[in-house]
Amino acid sequence: MNTTFKQAILNKYNIIAFLFVPIVSFFSWALTCDIFNILEFSKIMEEYRGIPAWEYIRNVTGFFSYAVWGFSFMQILIPLLSSFITLPFLREKRMFNFSYAREESYKKAVLKPMLRQLIIGCTVLFLGYMVFLTAGLIWGINPESAGGRVFMPEIFGSNFVHDNMFMFFVVDGFWKYFVFCFVYGLFSICISFYTKKDFLCLIIPTVYYLVFNIILSGIGEIKLFGGMTIDLALFAPSYPIMSGARNWVSIPQVIIPLLPPLIFSLFTLYREFAVKQNRKDVYAV
């Protein structure tokens, strides 16, 4: 019993996720930058310094702030959102244990729709982000100095944000909404191999993300032997997706915090499909 490709794309979960990202990002930026108070003050004054309200807001806010502060709420919600897009697969997966509901082996019947849902779901999230990002570009929000922001200099160089700020945030958003969400979505799916309760598949990745962020960021730097220090905040789960607000983020710094959920997921898939080989799988051909 497999969903069609059209159903995998056009379902309520993907539609909600697609709309959620730009709407929440916009309000995150507006509230963080106090846009609504500026707008209300401008309405009272009718014009501020001879500039209409929305024109004034566009002039006093910068594109760099627009993109960075648009993620201020999302950095808390993104692990839950990553799990949310896997719900269509989690509900379909219940049927895969029964051979009469499929025409493929258990391994193939699970992996194909799992990867399909993750790729489609993460693409939907990224497209929602691109709507938000492009809206700021079309609106014509002021260019703004980005300081010394560097993201994956091994690939993009140290002047990427200065050379093309929009493309900088496209790459940054791809890492946040596709790569990061893919790993945490996979994390959520792999939890389903240990429990039949969907809400645990949504909650556990979020709890892991929030708890270890608090612990590692709270501990901060620790001293090692020989006077060396290490900043544990670099290993916090949120570090790979905070690249817009970090001065320097290299490839190891964005990959290492993703390793624990990724290793757990790969171990779970190995256990499910390589170790458990005596399930006496029978299916129609």
PDB file of C-alpha atoms in Angstrom:
ATOM      1  CA  MET A   1       0.000   0.000   0.000  1.00  0.00           C
ATOM      2  CA  ASN A   2       2.109   2.878  -1.258  1.00  0.00           C
ATOM      3  CA  THR A   3       1.181   6.497  -1.715  1.00  0.00           C
ATOM      4  CA  THR A   4       1.549   7.944  -5.194  1.00  0.00           C
ATOM      5  CA  PHE A   5       4.249  10.496  -5.931  1.00  0.00           C
ATOM      6  CA  LYS A   6       1.547  13.178  -6.214  1.00  0.00           C
ATOM      7  CA  GLN A   7       0.172  12.251  -2.783  1.00  0.00           C
ATOM      8  CA  ALA A   8       3.681  12.349  -1.352  1.00  0.00           C
ATOM      9  CA  ILE A   9       4.027  15.974  -2.471  1.00  0.00           C
ATOM     10  CA  LEU A  10       0.506  17.366  -2.172  1.00  0.00           C
ATOM     11  CA  ASN A  11      -0.493  16.381   1.336  1.00  0.00           C
ATOM     12  CA  LYS A  12      -1.577  18.529   4.249  1.00  0.00           C
ATOM     13  CA  TYR A  13       1.697  18.075   6.119  1.00  0.00           C
ATOM     14  CA  ASN A  14       3.830  19.434   3.287  1.00  0.00           C
ATOM     15  CA  ILE A  15       1.407  22.290   2.631  1.00  0.00           C
ATOM     16  CA  ILE A  16       1.374  23.278   6.318  1.00  0.00           C
ATOM     17  CA  ALA A  17       5.178  23.079   6.494  1.00  0.00           C
ATOM     18  CA  PHE A  18       5.579  25.124   3.303  1.00  0.00           C
ATOM     19  CA  LEU A  19       3.336  27.928   4.624  1.00  0.00           C
ATOM     20  CA  PHE A  20       4.693  27.730   8.163  1.00  0.00           C
ATOM     21  CA  VAL A  21       8.302  28.573   7.264  1.00  0.00           C
ATOM     22  CA  PRO A  22       7.824  31.980   5.524  1.00  0.00           C
ATOM     23  CA  ILE A  23       5.011  33.098   7.846  1.00  0.00           C
ATOM     24  CA  VAL A  24       6.886  32.315  11.067  1.00  0.00           C
ATOM     25  CA  SER A  25      10.147  33.667   9.607  1.00  0.00           C
ATOM     26  CA  PHE A  26       8.470  36.958   8.725  1.00  0.00           C
ATOM     27  CA  PHE A  27       6.947  37.392  12.167  1.00  0.00           C
ATOM     28  CA  SER A  28      10.216  36.335  13.758  1.00  0.00           C
ATOM     29  CA  TRP A  29      12.013  39.116  11.890  1.00  0.00           C
ATOM     30  CA  ALA A  30       9.246  41.656  12.507  1.00  0.00           C
ATOM     31  CA  LEU A  31       9.019  40.998  16.250  1.00  0.00           C
ATOM     32  CA  THR A  32      12.766  40.734  16.801  1.00  0.00           C
ATOM     33  CA  CYS A  33      13.422  43.994  14.950  1.00  0.00           C
ATOM     34  CA  ASP A  34      10.425  45.684  16.598  1.00  0.00           C
ATOM     35  CA  ILE A  35       8.887  46.386  13.194  1.00  0.00           C
ATOM     36  CA  PHE A  36       5.324  46.575  14.484  1.00  0.00           C
ATOM     37  CA  ASN A  37       6.188  49.332  16.958  1.00  0.00           C
ATOM     38  CA  ILE A  38       7.981  51.254  14.219  1.00  0.00           C
ATOM     39  CA  LEU A  39       4.989  50.826  11.953  1.00  0.00           C
ATOM     40  CA  GLU A  40       2.533  51.955  14.641  1.00  0.00           C
ATOM     41  CA  PHE A  41       4.644  55.018  15.410  1.00  0.00           C
ATOM     42  CA  SER A  42       4.866  55.813  11.706  1.00  0.00           C
ATOM     43  CA  LYS A  43       1.088  55.499  11.346  1.00  0.00           C
ATOM     44  CA  ILE A  44       0.561  57.944  14.189  1.00  0.00           C
ATOM     45  CA  MET A  45       2.963  60.364  12.566  1.00  0.00           C
ATOM     46  CA  GLU A  46       1.480  59.512   9.101  1.00  0.00           C
ATOM     47  CA  GLU A  47       4.925  60.082   7.727  1.00  0.00           C
ATOM     48  CA  TYR A  48       8.247  59.875   9.524  1.00  0.00           C
ATOM     49  CA  ARG A  49      10.862  62.309   8.256  1.00  0.00           C
ATOM     50  CA  GLY A  50       8.815  62.638   5.097  1.00  0.00           C
ATOM     51  CA  ILE A  51       8.916  58.903   4.350  1.00  0.00           C
ATOM     52  CA  PRO A  52       5.768  56.672   4.347  1.00  0.00           C
ATOM     53  CA  ALA A  53       5.663  53.956   7.015  1.00  0.00           C
ATOM     54  CA  TRP A  54       6.572  50.871   4.964  1.00  0.00           C
ATOM     55  CA  GLU A  55       9.156  52.810   2.970  1.00  0.00           C
ATOM     56  CA  TYR A  56      10.759  53.888   6.233  1.00  0.00           C
ATOM     57  CA  ILE A  57      10.836  50.307   7.511  1.00  0.00           C
ATOM     58  CA  ARG A  58      12.434  49.127   4.274  1.00  0.00           C
ATOM     59  CA  ASN A  59      15.118  51.789   4.562  1.00  0.00           C
ATOM     60  CA  VAL A  60      15.992  51.307   8.242  1.00  0.00           C
ATOM     61  CA  THR A  61      16.158  47.497   8.111  1.00  0.00           C
ATOM     62  CA  GLY A  62      18.904  45.564   6.350  1.00  0.00           C
ATOM     63  CA  PHE A  63      18.776  42.364   4.318  1.00  0.00           C
ATOM     64  CA  PHE A  64      21.365  40.678   6.518  1.00  0.00           C
ATOM     65  CA  SER A  65      19.242  41.361   9.616  1.00  0.00           C
ATOM     66  CA  TYR A  66      16.136  40.266   7.704  1.00  0.00           C
ATOM     67  CA  ALA A  67      17.639  36.852   6.941  1.00  0.00           C
ATOM     68  CA  VAL A  68      19.338  36.307  10.304  1.00  0.00           C
ATOM     69  CA  TRP A  69      16.529  37.483  12.592  1.00  0.00           C
ATOM     70  CA  GLY A  70      13.982  35.673  10.448  1.00  0.00           C
ATOM     71  CA  PHE A  71      15.509  32.503  11.870  1.00  0.00           C
ATOM     72  CA  SER A  72      15.397  33.544  15.533  1.00  0.00           C
ATOM     73  CA  PHE A  73      12.132  31.666  16.237  1.00  0.00           C
ATOM     74  CA  MET A  74      12.818  28.912  13.734  1.00  0.00           C
ATOM     75  CA  GLN A  75      16.001  27.839  15.527  1.00  0.00           C
ATOM     76  CA  ILE A  76      13.770  26.587  18.353  1.00  0.00           C
ATOM     77  CA  LEU A  77      11.057  25.047  16.172  1.00  0.00           C
ATOM     78  CA  ILE A  78      13.138  23.489  13.416  1.00  0.00           C
ATOM     79  CA  PRO A  79      13.710  20.047  15.011  1.00  0.00           C
ATOM     80  CA  LEU A  80       9.957  19.702  15.544  1.00  0.00           C
ATOM     81  CA  LEU A  81       9.343  20.856  11.972  1.00  0.00           C
ATOM     82  CA  SER A  82      11.879  18.286  10.732  1.00  0.00           C
ATOM     83  CA  SER A  83       9.885  15.558  12.471  1.00  0.00           C
ATOM     84  CA  PHE A  84       6.540  16.933  11.336  1.00  0.00           C
ATOM     85  CA  ILE A  85       7.319  16.381   7.639  1.00  0.00           C
ATOM     86  CA  THR A  86       7.917  12.671   8.321  1.00  0.00           C
ATOM     87  CA  LEU A  87       4.362  12.026   9.581  1.00  0.00           C
ATOM     88  CA  PRO A  88       3.021  10.829   6.182  1.00  0.00           C
ATOM     89  CA  PHE A  89       5.736   8.170   6.098  1.00  0.00           C
ATOM     90  CA  LEU A  90       5.283   7.183   9.759  1.00  0.00           C
ATOM     91  CA  ARG A  91       1.601   6.516   9.141  1.00  0.00           C
ATOM     92  CA  GLU A  92       2.286   4.615   5.934  1.00  0.00           C
ATOM     93  CA  LYS A  93       5.060   2.605   7.588  1.00  0.00           C
ATOM     94  CA  ARG A  94       2.640   0.759   9.857  1.00  0.00           C
ATOM     95  CA  MET A  95       1.467  -1.231   6.831  1.00  0.00           C
ATOM     96  CA  PHE A  96       4.958  -2.341   5.779  1.00  0.00           C
ATOM     97  CA  ASN A  97       5.165  -5.032   8.462  1.00  0.00           C
ATOM     98  CA  PHE A  98       2.361  -6.904   6.733  1.00  0.00           C
ATOM     99  CA  SER A  99       3.397  -8.755   3.581  1.00  0.00           C
ATOM    100  CA  TYR A 100      -0.065  -8.699   2.014  1.00  0.00           C
ATOM    101  CA  ALA A 101       0.058  -4.876   1.871  1.00  0.00           C
ATOM    102  CA  ARG A 102       3.154  -4.720  -0.352  1.00  0.00           C
ATOM    103  CA  GLU A 103       4.793  -6.247  -3.387  1.00  0.00           C
ATOM    104  CA  GLU A 104       8.391  -5.683  -2.314  1.00  0.00           C
ATOM    105  CA  SER A 105      10.742  -6.898   0.385  1.00  0.00           C
ATOM    106  CA  TYR A 106      10.467  -5.181   3.743  1.00  0.00           C
ATOM    107  CA  LYS A 107      13.798  -3.399   3.281  1.00  0.00           C
ATOM    108  CA  LYS A 108      12.922  -1.987  -0.130  1.00  0.00           C
ATOM    109  CA  ALA A 109       9.358  -1.157   0.902  1.00  0.00           C
ATOM    110  CA  VAL A 110      10.621   0.959   3.822  1.00  0.00           C
ATOM    111  CA  LEU A 111      13.718   2.642   2.398  1.00  0.00           C
ATOM    112  CA  LYS A 112      12.210   3.883  -0.865  1.00  0.00           C
ATOM    113  CA  PRO A 113       9.259   5.846   0.607  1.00  0.00           C
ATOM    114  CA  MET A 114      11.391   6.916   3.586  1.00  0.00           C
ATOM    115  CA  LEU A 115      13.990   8.606   1.375  1.00  0.00           C
ATOM    116  CA  ARG A 116      11.275   9.964  -0.894  1.00  0.00           C
ATOM    117  CA  GLN A 117       9.440  11.582   2.013  1.00  0.00           C
ATOM    118  CA  LEU A 118      12.618  13.043   3.492  1.00  0.00           C
ATOM    119  CA  ILE A 119      13.752  14.522   0.176  1.00  0.00           C
ATOM    120  CA  ILE A 120      10.310  15.919  -0.656  1.00  0.00           C
ATOM    121  CA  GLY A 121       9.703  17.237   2.863  1.00  0.00           C
ATOM    122  CA  CYS A 122      13.091  18.951   3.122  1.00  0.00           C
ATOM    123  CA  THR A 123      12.681  20.421  -0.356  1.00  0.00           C
ATOM    124  CA  VAL A 124       9.297  21.835   0.697  1.00  0.00           C
ATOM    125  CA  LEU A 125      10.875  23.447   3.778  1.00  0.00           C
ATOM    126  CA  PHE A 126      13.696  24.925   1.695  1.00  0.00           C
ATOM    127  CA  LEU A 127      11.238  26.310  -0.859  1.00  0.00           C
ATOM    128  CA  GLY A 128       9.244  27.906   1.967  1.00  0.00           C
ATOM    129  CA  TYR A 129      12.450  29.539   3.161  1.00  0.00           C
ATOM    130  CA  MET A 130      13.195  30.751  -0.372  1.00  0.00           C
ATOM    131  CA  VAL A 131       9.778  32.436  -0.480  1.00  0.00           C
ATOM    132  CA  PHE A 132      10.702  34.346   2.685  1.00  0.00           C
ATOM    133  CA  LEU A 133      14.199  35.208   1.453  1.00  0.00           C
ATOM    134  CA  THR A 134      13.087  36.258  -2.026  1.00  0.00           C
ATOM    135  CA  ALA A 135      10.292  38.405  -0.585  1.00  0.00           C
ATOM    136  CA  GLY A 136      12.891  40.525   1.189  1.00  0.00           C
ATOM    137  CA  LEU A 137      14.901  40.844  -2.010  1.00  0.00           C
ATOM    138  CA  ILE A 138      11.868  41.825  -4.102  1.00  0.00           C
ATOM    139  CA  TRP A 139      10.686  44.277  -1.469  1.00  0.00           C
ATOM    140  CA  GLY A 140      14.066  45.914  -1.776  1.00  0.00           C
ATOM    141  CA  ILE A 141      15.225  45.849   1.832  1.00  0.00           C
ATOM    142  CA  ASN A 142      18.406  47.834   2.200  1.00  0.00           C
ATOM    143  CA  PRO A 143      21.743  46.113   1.638  1.00  0.00           C
ATOM    144  CA  GLU A 144      23.631  45.939   4.899  1.00  0.00           C
ATOM    145  CA  SER A 145      27.160  45.322   6.084  1.00  0.00           C
ATOM    146  CA  ALA A 146      27.570  41.727   7.217  1.00  0.00           C
ATOM    147  CA  GLY A 147      30.811  42.213   9.090  1.00  0.00           C
ATOM    148  CA  GLY A 148      33.199  39.277   8.994  1.00  0.00           C
ATOM    149  CA  ARG A 149      30.693  36.459   8.501  1.00  0.00           C
ATOM    150  CA  VAL A 150      32.249  33.310   7.049  1.00  0.00           C
ATOM    151  CA  PHE A 151      30.442  30.054   6.188  1.00  0.00           C
ATOM    152  CA  MET A 152      32.316  26.975   4.976  1.00  0.00           C
ATOM    153  CA  PRO A 153      35.366  28.954   3.796  1.00  0.00           C
ATOM    154  CA  GLU A 154      36.940  25.715   2.555  1.00  0.00           C
ATOM    155  CA  ILE A 155      34.344  25.731  -0.252  1.00  0.00           C
ATOM    156  CA  PHE A 156      33.038  29.293  -0.613  1.00  0.00           C
ATOM    157  CA  GLY A 157      35.994  31.390   0.526  1.00  0.00           C
ATOM    158  CA  SER A 158      36.093  34.014   3.262  1.00  0.00           C
ATOM    159  CA  ASN A 159      34.379  36.818   1.294  1.00  0.00           C
ATOM    160  CA  PHE A 160      31.280  34.919   0.158  1.00  0.00           C
ATOM    161  CA  VAL A 161      28.791  37.037   2.119  1.00  0.00           C
ATOM    162  CA  HIS A 162      30.327  40.254   0.787  1.00  0.00           C
ATOM    163  CA  ASP A 163      30.508  39.067  -2.821  1.00  0.00           C
ATOM    164  CA  ASN A 164      26.887  37.887  -2.981  1.00  0.00           C
ATOM    165  CA  MET A 165      24.814  38.203   0.195  1.00  0.00           C
ATOM    166  CA  PHE A 166      21.684  36.659  -1.328  1.00  0.00           C
ATOM    167  CA  MET A 167      23.528  33.516  -2.477  1.00  0.00           C
ATOM    168  CA  PHE A 168      25.218  33.332   0.920  1.00  0.00           C
ATOM    169  CA  PHE A 169      21.808  32.980   2.544  1.00  0.00           C
ATOM    170  CA  VAL A 170      20.593  30.574  -0.147  1.00  0.00           C
ATOM    171  CA  VAL A 171      23.477  28.233   0.723  1.00  0.00           C
ATOM    172  CA  ASP A 172      22.987  28.886   4.433  1.00  0.00           C
ATOM    173  CA  GLY A 173      19.264  28.117   4.104  1.00  0.00           C
ATOM    174  CA  PHE A 174      19.930  24.924   2.145  1.00  0.00           C
ATOM    175  CA  TRP A 175      22.110  23.713   4.972  1.00  0.00           C
ATOM    176  CA  LYS A 176      19.460  24.611   7.570  1.00  0.00           C
ATOM    177  CA  TYR A 177      16.292  23.501   5.838  1.00  0.00           C
ATOM    178  CA  PHE A 178      17.519  20.594   3.728  1.00  0.00           C
ATOM    179  CA  VAL A 179      20.655  19.056   5.242  1.00  0.00           C
ATOM    180  CA  PHE A 180      19.872  19.682   8.919  1.00  0.00           C
ATOM    181  CA  CYS A 181      16.182  18.809   8.496  1.00  0.00           C
ATOM    182  CA  PHE A 182      17.094  15.655   6.561  1.00  0.00           C
ATOM    183  CA  VAL A 183      19.284  14.429   9.440  1.00  0.00           C
ATOM    184  CA  TYR A 184      16.693  15.256  12.119  1.00  0.00           C
ATOM    185  CA  GLY A 185      13.871  13.873   9.975  1.00  0.00           C
ATOM    186  CA  LEU A 186      15.844  10.638   9.632  1.00  0.00           C
ATOM    187  CA  PHE A 187      16.425  10.737  13.400  1.00  0.00           C
ATOM    188  CA  SER A 188      12.660  10.970  13.919  1.00  0.00           C
ATOM    189  CA  ILE A 189      11.929   8.089  11.536  1.00  0.00           C
ATOM    190  CA  CYS A 190      14.520   5.851  13.166  1.00  0.00           C
ATOM    191  CA  ILE A 191      12.939   6.400  16.571  1.00  0.00           C
ATOM    192  CA  SER A 192       9.784   4.851  15.072  1.00  0.00           C
ATOM    193  CA  PHE A 193      11.623   1.510  14.908  1.00  0.00           C
ATOM    194  CA  TYR A 194      11.638   1.490  18.716  1.00  0.00           C
ATOM    195  CA  THR A 195       8.142   2.811  19.425  1.00  0.00           C
ATOM    196  CA  LYS A 196       4.721   2.807  17.776  1.00  0.00           C
ATOM    197  CA  LYS A 197       3.793   6.206  19.206  1.00  0.00           C
ATOM    198  CA  ASP A 198       4.152   8.959  16.622  1.00  0.00           C
ATOM    199  CA  PHE A 199       4.230  11.740  19.203  1.00  0.00           C
ATOM    200  CA  LEU A 200       7.461  10.304  20.643  1.00  0.00           C
ATOM    201  CA  CYS A 201       9.013  10.451  17.182  1.00  0.00           C
ATOM    202  CA  LEU A 202       8.216  14.171  17.150  1.00  0.00           C
ATOM    203  CA  ILE A 203       9.167  14.976  20.732  1.00  0.00           C
ATOM    204  CA  ILE A 204      12.397  13.021  21.267  1.00  0.00           C
ATOM    205  CA  PRO A 205      14.481  14.812  18.563  1.00  0.00           C
ATOM    206  CA  THR A 206      13.236  18.164  19.848  1.00  0.00           C
ATOM    207  CA  VAL A 207      14.033  17.285  23.466  1.00  0.00           C
ATOM    208  CA  TYR A 208      17.492  16.058  22.455  1.00  0.00           C
ATOM    209  CA  TYR A 209      18.105  19.266  20.510  1.00  0.00           C
ATOM    210  CA  LEU A 210      16.949  21.632  23.274  1.00  0.00           C
ATOM    211  CA  VAL A 211      18.460  19.803  26.247  1.00  0.00           C
ATOM    212  CA  PHE A 212      21.920  19.409  24.746  1.00  0.00           C
ATOM    213  CA  ASN A 213      21.854  22.998  23.511  1.00  0.00           C
ATOM    214  CA  ILE A 214      21.257  24.179  27.065  1.00  0.00           C
ATOM    215  CA  ILE A 215      23.852  21.847  28.590  1.00  0.00           C
ATOM    216  CA  LEU A 216      26.693  22.392  26.123  1.00  0.00           C
ATOM    217  CA  SER A 217      26.111  26.123  25.682  1.00  0.00           C
ATOM    218  CA  GLY A 218      25.806  26.503  29.454  1.00  0.00           C
ATOM    219  CA  ILE A 219      29.085  24.737  30.163  1.00  0.00           C
ATOM    220  CA  GLY A 220      30.910  26.730  27.484  1.00  0.00           C
ATOM    221  CA  GLU A 221      34.692  26.520  27.571  1.00  0.00           C
ATOM    222  CA  ILE A 222      36.490  23.874  29.615  1.00  0.00           C
ATOM    223  CA  LYS A 223      40.195  23.583  30.297  1.00  0.00           C
ATOM    224  CA  LEU A 224      42.111  20.548  29.121  1.00  0.00           C
ATOM    225  CA  PHE A 225      45.560  19.286  29.992  1.00  0.00           C
ATOM    226  CA  GLY A 226      48.429  21.535  29.009  1.00  0.00           C
ATOM    227  CA  GLY A 227      46.393  24.727  29.337  1.00  0.00           C
ATOM    228  CA  MET A 228      44.326  23.999  26.231  1.00  0.00           C
ATOM    229  CA  THR A 229      40.652  24.926  26.173  1.00  0.00           C
ATOM    230  CA  ILE A 230      37.701  23.647  24.187  1.00  0.00           C
ATOM    231  CA  ASP A 231      34.391  25.409  23.708  1.00  0.00           C
ATOM    232  CA  LEU A 232      31.613  22.845  24.115  1.00  0.00           C
ATOM    233  CA  ALA A 233      29.153  25.301  22.563  1.00  0.00           C
ATOM    234  CA  LEU A 234      30.720  24.322  19.221  1.00  0.00           C
ATOM    235  CA  PHE A 235      29.180  20.854  19.693  1.00  0.00           C
ATOM    236  CA  ALA A 236      25.693  22.127  20.548  1.00  0.00           C
ATOM    237  CA  PRO A 237      23.023  20.759  18.148  1.00  0.00           C
ATOM    238  CA  SER A 238      22.056  24.289  17.066  1.00  0.00           C
ATOM    239  CA  TYR A 239      25.563  25.276  15.976  1.00  0.00           C
ATOM    240  CA  PRO A 240      25.284  23.978  12.362  1.00  0.00           C
ATOM    241  CA  ILE A 241      22.234  26.171  11.720  1.00  0.00           C
ATOM    242  CA  MET A 242      23.454  29.353  13.377  1.00  0.00           C
ATOM    243  CA  SER A 243      25.910  30.117  10.592  1.00  0.00           C
ATOM    244  CA  GLY A 244      24.288  33.465   9.790  1.00  0.00           C
ATOM    245  CA  ALA A 245      25.101  34.712  13.272  1.00  0.00           C
ATOM    246  CA  ARG A 246      28.583  33.193  13.685  1.00  0.00           C
ATOM    247  CA  ASN A 247      31.727  35.000  12.637  1.00  0.00           C
ATOM    248  CA  TRP A 248      33.444  31.862  11.389  1.00  0.00           C
ATOM    249  CA  VAL A 249      31.885  28.471  10.625  1.00  0.00           C
ATOM    250  CA  SER A 250      34.037  25.818   8.960  1.00  0.00           C
ATOM    251  CA  ILE A 251      32.923  22.483   7.505  1.00  0.00           C
ATOM    252  CA  PRO A 252      33.884  20.421  10.619  1.00  0.00           C
ATOM    253  CA  GLN A 253      32.004  22.886  12.834  1.00  0.00           C
ATOM    254  CA  VAL A 254      28.730  22.379  10.946  1.00  0.00           C
ATOM    255  CA  ILE A 255      29.121  18.617  10.551  1.00  0.00           C
ATOM    256  CA  ILE A 256      30.267  17.468  14.011  1.00  0.00           C
ATOM    257  CA  PRO A 257      27.053  18.447  15.905  1.00  0.00           C
ATOM    258  CA  LEU A 258      25.019  16.427  13.378  1.00  0.00           C
ATOM    259  CA  LEU A 259      27.003  13.245  13.969  1.00  0.00           C
ATOM    260  CA  PRO A 260      25.205  11.914  17.106  1.00  0.00           C
ATOM    261  CA  PRO A 261      21.699  11.789  15.549  1.00  0.00           C
ATOM    262  CA  LEU A 262      23.190  10.625  12.234  1.00  0.00           C
ATOM    263  CA  ILE A 263      25.182   7.808  13.868  1.00  0.00           C
ATOM    264  CA  PHE A 264      22.106   6.751  15.856  1.00  0.00           C
ATOM    265  CA  SER A 265      20.060   6.679  12.654  1.00  0.00           C
ATOM    266  CA  LEU A 266      22.626   4.670  10.668  1.00  0.00           C
ATOM    267  CA  PHE A 267      22.991   2.201  13.539  1.00  0.00           C
ATOM    268  CA  THR A 268      19.204   1.796  13.698  1.00  0.00           C
ATOM    269  CA  LEU A 269      18.922   1.184   9.950  1.00  0.00           C
ATOM    270  CA  TYR A 270      21.785  -1.326  10.084  1.00  0.00           C
ATOM    271  CA  ARG A 271      20.115  -3.090  13.004  1.00  0.00           C
ATOM    272  CA  GLU A 272      16.745  -3.132  11.254  1.00  0.00           C
ATOM    273  CA  PHE A 273      17.839  -4.307   7.820  1.00  0.00           C
ATOM    274  CA  ALA A 274      21.189  -6.091   8.270  1.00  0.00           C
ATOM    275  CA  VAL A 275      20.945  -7.711  11.697  1.00  0.00           C
ATOM    276  CA  LYS A 276      17.259  -8.631  11.692  1.00  0.00           C
ATOM    277  CA  GLN A 277      17.411 -10.926   8.679  1.00  0.00           C
ATOM    278  CA  ASN A 278      15.280 -13.745  10.062  1.00  0.00           C
ATOM    279  CA  ARG A 279      11.924 -12.000   9.793  1.00  0.00           C
ATOM    280  CA  LYS A 280      10.746 -14.681   7.289  1.00  0.00           C
ATOM    281  CA  ASP A 281       9.592 -11.948   4.933  1.00  0.00           C
ATOM    282  CA  VAL A 282       7.036 -13.069   2.361  1.00  0.00           C
ATOM    283  CA  TYR A 283       5.424 -10.789  -0.176  1.00  0.00           C
ATOM    284  CA  ALA A 284       3.445 -10.995  -3.354  1.00  0.00           C
ATOM    285  CA  VAL A 285       5.199 -10.898  -6.728  1.00  0.00           C
TER     286      VAL A 285
END
